[in-house]
PDB file of C-alpha atoms in Angstrom:
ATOM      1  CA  UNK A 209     -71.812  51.247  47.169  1.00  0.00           C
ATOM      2  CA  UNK A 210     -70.433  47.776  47.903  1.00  0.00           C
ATOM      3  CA  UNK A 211     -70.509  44.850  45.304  1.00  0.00           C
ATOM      4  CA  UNK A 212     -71.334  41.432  46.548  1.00  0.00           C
ATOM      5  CA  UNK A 213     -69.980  38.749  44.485  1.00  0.00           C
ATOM      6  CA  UNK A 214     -72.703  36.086  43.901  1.00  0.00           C
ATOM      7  CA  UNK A 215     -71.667  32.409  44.120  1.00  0.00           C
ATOM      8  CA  UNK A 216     -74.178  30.606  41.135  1.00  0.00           C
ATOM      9  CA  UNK A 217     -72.306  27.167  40.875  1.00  0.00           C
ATOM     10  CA  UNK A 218     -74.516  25.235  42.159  1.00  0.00           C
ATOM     11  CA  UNK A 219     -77.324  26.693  40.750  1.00  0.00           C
ATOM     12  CA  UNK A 220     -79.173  26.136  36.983  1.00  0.00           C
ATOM     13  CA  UNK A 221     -80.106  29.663  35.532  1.00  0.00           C
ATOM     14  CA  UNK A 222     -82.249  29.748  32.639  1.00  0.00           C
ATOM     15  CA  UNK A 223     -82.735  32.493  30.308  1.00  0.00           C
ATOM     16  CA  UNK A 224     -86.065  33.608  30.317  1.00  0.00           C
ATOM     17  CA  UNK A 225     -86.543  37.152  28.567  1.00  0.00           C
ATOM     18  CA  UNK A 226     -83.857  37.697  25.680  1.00  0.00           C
ATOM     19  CA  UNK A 227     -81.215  40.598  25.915  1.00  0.00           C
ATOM     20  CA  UNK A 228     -82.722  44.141  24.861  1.00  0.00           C
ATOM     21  CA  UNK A 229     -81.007  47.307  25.648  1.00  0.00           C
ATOM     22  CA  UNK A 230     -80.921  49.313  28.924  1.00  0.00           C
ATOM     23  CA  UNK A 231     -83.073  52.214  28.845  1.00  0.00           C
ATOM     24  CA  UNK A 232     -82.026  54.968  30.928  1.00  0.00           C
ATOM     25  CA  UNK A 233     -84.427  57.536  30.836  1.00  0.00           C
ATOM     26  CA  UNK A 234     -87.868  56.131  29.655  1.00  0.00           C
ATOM     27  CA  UNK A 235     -88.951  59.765  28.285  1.00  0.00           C
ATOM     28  CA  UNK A 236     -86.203  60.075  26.317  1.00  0.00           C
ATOM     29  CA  UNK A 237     -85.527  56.368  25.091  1.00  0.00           C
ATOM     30  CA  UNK A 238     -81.835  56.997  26.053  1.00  0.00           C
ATOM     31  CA  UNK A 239     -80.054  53.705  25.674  1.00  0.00           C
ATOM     32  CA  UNK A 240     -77.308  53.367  29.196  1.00  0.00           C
ATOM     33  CA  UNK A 241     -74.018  53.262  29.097  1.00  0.00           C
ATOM     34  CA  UNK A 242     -71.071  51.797  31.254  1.00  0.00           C
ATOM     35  CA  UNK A 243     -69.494  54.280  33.162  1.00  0.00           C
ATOM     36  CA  UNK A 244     -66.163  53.265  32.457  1.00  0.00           C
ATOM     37  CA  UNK A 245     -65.803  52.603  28.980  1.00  0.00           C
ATOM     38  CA  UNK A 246     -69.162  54.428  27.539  1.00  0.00           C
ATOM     39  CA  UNK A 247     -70.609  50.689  26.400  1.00  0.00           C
ATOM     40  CA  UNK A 248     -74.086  50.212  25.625  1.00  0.00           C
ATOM     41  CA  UNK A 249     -75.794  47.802  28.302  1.00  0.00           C
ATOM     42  CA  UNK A 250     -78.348  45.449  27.712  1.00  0.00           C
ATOM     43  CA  UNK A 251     -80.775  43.917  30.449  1.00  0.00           C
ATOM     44  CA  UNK A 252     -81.698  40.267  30.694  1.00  0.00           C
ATOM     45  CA  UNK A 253     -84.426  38.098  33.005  1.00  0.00           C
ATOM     46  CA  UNK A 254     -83.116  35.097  33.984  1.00  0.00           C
ATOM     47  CA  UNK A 255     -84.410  32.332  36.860  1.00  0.00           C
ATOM     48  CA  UNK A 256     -82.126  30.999  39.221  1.00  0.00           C
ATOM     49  CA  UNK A 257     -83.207  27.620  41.086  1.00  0.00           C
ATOM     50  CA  UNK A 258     -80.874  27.038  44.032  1.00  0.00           C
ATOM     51  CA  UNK A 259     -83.910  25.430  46.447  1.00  0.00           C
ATOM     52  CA  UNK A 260     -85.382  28.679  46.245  1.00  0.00           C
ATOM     53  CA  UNK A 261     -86.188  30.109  42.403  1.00  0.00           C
ATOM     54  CA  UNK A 262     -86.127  33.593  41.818  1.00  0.00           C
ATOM     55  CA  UNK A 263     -86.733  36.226  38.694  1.00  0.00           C
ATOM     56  CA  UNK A 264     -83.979  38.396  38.342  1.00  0.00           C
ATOM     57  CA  UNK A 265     -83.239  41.065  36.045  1.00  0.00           C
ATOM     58  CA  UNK A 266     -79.400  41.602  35.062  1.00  0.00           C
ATOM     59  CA  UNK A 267     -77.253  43.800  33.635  1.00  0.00           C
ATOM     60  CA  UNK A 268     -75.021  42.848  31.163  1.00  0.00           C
ATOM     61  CA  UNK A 269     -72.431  44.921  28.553  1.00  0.00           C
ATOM     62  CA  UNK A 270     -73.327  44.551  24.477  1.00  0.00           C
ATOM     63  CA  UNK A 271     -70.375  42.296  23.929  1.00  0.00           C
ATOM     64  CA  UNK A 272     -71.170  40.248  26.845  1.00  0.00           C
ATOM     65  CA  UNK A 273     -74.624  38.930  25.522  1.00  0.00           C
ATOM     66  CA  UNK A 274     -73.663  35.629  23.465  1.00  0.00           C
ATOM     67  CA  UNK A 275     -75.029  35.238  20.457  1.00  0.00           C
ATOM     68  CA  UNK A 276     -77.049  31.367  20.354  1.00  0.00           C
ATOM     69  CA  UNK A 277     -78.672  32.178  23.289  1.00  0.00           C
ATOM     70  CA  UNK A 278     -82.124  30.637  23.721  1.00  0.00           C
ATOM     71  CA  UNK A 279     -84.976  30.934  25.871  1.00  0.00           C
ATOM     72  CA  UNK A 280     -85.853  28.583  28.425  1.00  0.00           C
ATOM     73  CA  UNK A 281     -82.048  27.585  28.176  1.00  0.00           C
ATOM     74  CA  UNK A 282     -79.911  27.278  30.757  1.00  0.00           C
ATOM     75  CA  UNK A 283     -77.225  29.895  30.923  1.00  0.00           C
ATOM     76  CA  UNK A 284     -74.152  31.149  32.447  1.00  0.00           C
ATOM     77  CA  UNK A 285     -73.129  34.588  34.238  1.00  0.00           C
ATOM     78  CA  UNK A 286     -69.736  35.258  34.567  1.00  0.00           C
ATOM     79  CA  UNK A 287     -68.737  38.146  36.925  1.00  0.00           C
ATOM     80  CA  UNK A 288     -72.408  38.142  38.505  1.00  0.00           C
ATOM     81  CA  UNK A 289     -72.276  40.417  41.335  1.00  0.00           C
ATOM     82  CA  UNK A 290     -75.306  41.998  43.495  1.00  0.00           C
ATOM     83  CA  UNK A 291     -75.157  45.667  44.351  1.00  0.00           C
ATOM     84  CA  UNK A 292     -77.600  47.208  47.046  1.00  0.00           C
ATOM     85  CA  UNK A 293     -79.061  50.816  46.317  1.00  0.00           C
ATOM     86  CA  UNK A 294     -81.459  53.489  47.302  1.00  0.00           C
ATOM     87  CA  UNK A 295     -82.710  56.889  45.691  1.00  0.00           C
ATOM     88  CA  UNK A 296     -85.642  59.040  46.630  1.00  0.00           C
ATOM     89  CA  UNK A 297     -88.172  59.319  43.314  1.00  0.00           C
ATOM     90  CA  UNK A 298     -90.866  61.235  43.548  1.00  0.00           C
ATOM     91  CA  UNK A 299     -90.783  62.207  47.192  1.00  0.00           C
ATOM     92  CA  UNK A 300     -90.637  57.781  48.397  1.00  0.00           C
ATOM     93  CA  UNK A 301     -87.754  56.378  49.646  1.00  0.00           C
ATOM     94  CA  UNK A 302     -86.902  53.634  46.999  1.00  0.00           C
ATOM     95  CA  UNK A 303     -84.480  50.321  47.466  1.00  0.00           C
ATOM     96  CA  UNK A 304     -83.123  47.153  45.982  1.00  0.00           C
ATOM     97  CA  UNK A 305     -80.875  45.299  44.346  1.00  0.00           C
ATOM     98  CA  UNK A 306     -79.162  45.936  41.123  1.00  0.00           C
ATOM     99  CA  UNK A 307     -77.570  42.870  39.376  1.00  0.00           C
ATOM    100  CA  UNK A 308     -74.759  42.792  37.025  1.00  0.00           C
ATOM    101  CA  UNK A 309     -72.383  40.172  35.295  1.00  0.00           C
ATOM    102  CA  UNK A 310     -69.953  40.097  32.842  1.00  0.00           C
ATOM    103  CA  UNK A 311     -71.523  37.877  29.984  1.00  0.00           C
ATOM    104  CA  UNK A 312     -74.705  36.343  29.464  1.00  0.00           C
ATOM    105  CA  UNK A 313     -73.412  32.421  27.612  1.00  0.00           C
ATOM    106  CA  UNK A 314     -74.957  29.487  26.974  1.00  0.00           C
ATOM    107  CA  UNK A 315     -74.674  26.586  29.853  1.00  0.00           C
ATOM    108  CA  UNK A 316     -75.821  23.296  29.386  1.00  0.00           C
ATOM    109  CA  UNK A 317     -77.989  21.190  31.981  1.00  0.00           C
ATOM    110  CA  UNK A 318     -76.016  20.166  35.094  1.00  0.00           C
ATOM    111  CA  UNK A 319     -75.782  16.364  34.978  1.00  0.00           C
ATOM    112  CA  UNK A 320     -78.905  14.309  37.149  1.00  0.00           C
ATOM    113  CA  UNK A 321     -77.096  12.669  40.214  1.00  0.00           C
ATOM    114  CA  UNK A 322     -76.373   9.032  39.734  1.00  0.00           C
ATOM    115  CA  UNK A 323     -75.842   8.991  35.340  1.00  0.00           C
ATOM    116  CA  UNK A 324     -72.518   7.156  34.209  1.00  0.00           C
ATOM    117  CA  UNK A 325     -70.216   9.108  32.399  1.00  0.00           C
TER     118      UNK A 325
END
């Protein structure tokens, strides 16, 4: 499937659920892995004002989740790209959109218009 790259620049992101690992199957308690290089990957909630706020869920790799991360803190995602999908579970089509970026850091506050440097 196709990766979108998402543009966040001009956005403020806060962290609002803490990194905890990605289950994959919920029976089992099988932590996920990265495809490529077999890392464990951890899932965070962050909300994204741009005019518009929204509640996302991403997926980030173990090393990427900074330590000194705080809740209700603005953060950064490096590498945050959107990725469509669809499955059939249980006999219903299913669909959305999967999130994933590089690192989960700590951000600071962007700057209110007008203060002096």
């Amino acid at each position: 499937m196709r990766t979108i790259r998402v543009e966040t620049s001009a956005a403020t992101i806060l962290l609002t659920e803490a990194p905890e690992p990605k289950v994959r199957d919920r029976k089992t308690g099988e932590i996920a892995k990265d495809t490529n290089n077999g890392e464990a990957l951890m899932t965070i909630v962050v909300y994204i004002e741009e005019g518009e706020s929204s509640l996302i869920k991403v997926t980030v790799p173990e090393s990427g989740a900074s330590e000194g991360l705080t809740l209700g803190a603005p953060v950064s995602l490096p590498g945050l790209v959107a990725r469509p999908w669809e499955s059939v579970f249980n006999g219903q089509q299913r669909h959305g959109i999967a999130y994933r970026a590089a690192a989960v850091t700590p951000a600071a506050f962007p700057a209110a218009m007008g203060d002096a440097a």
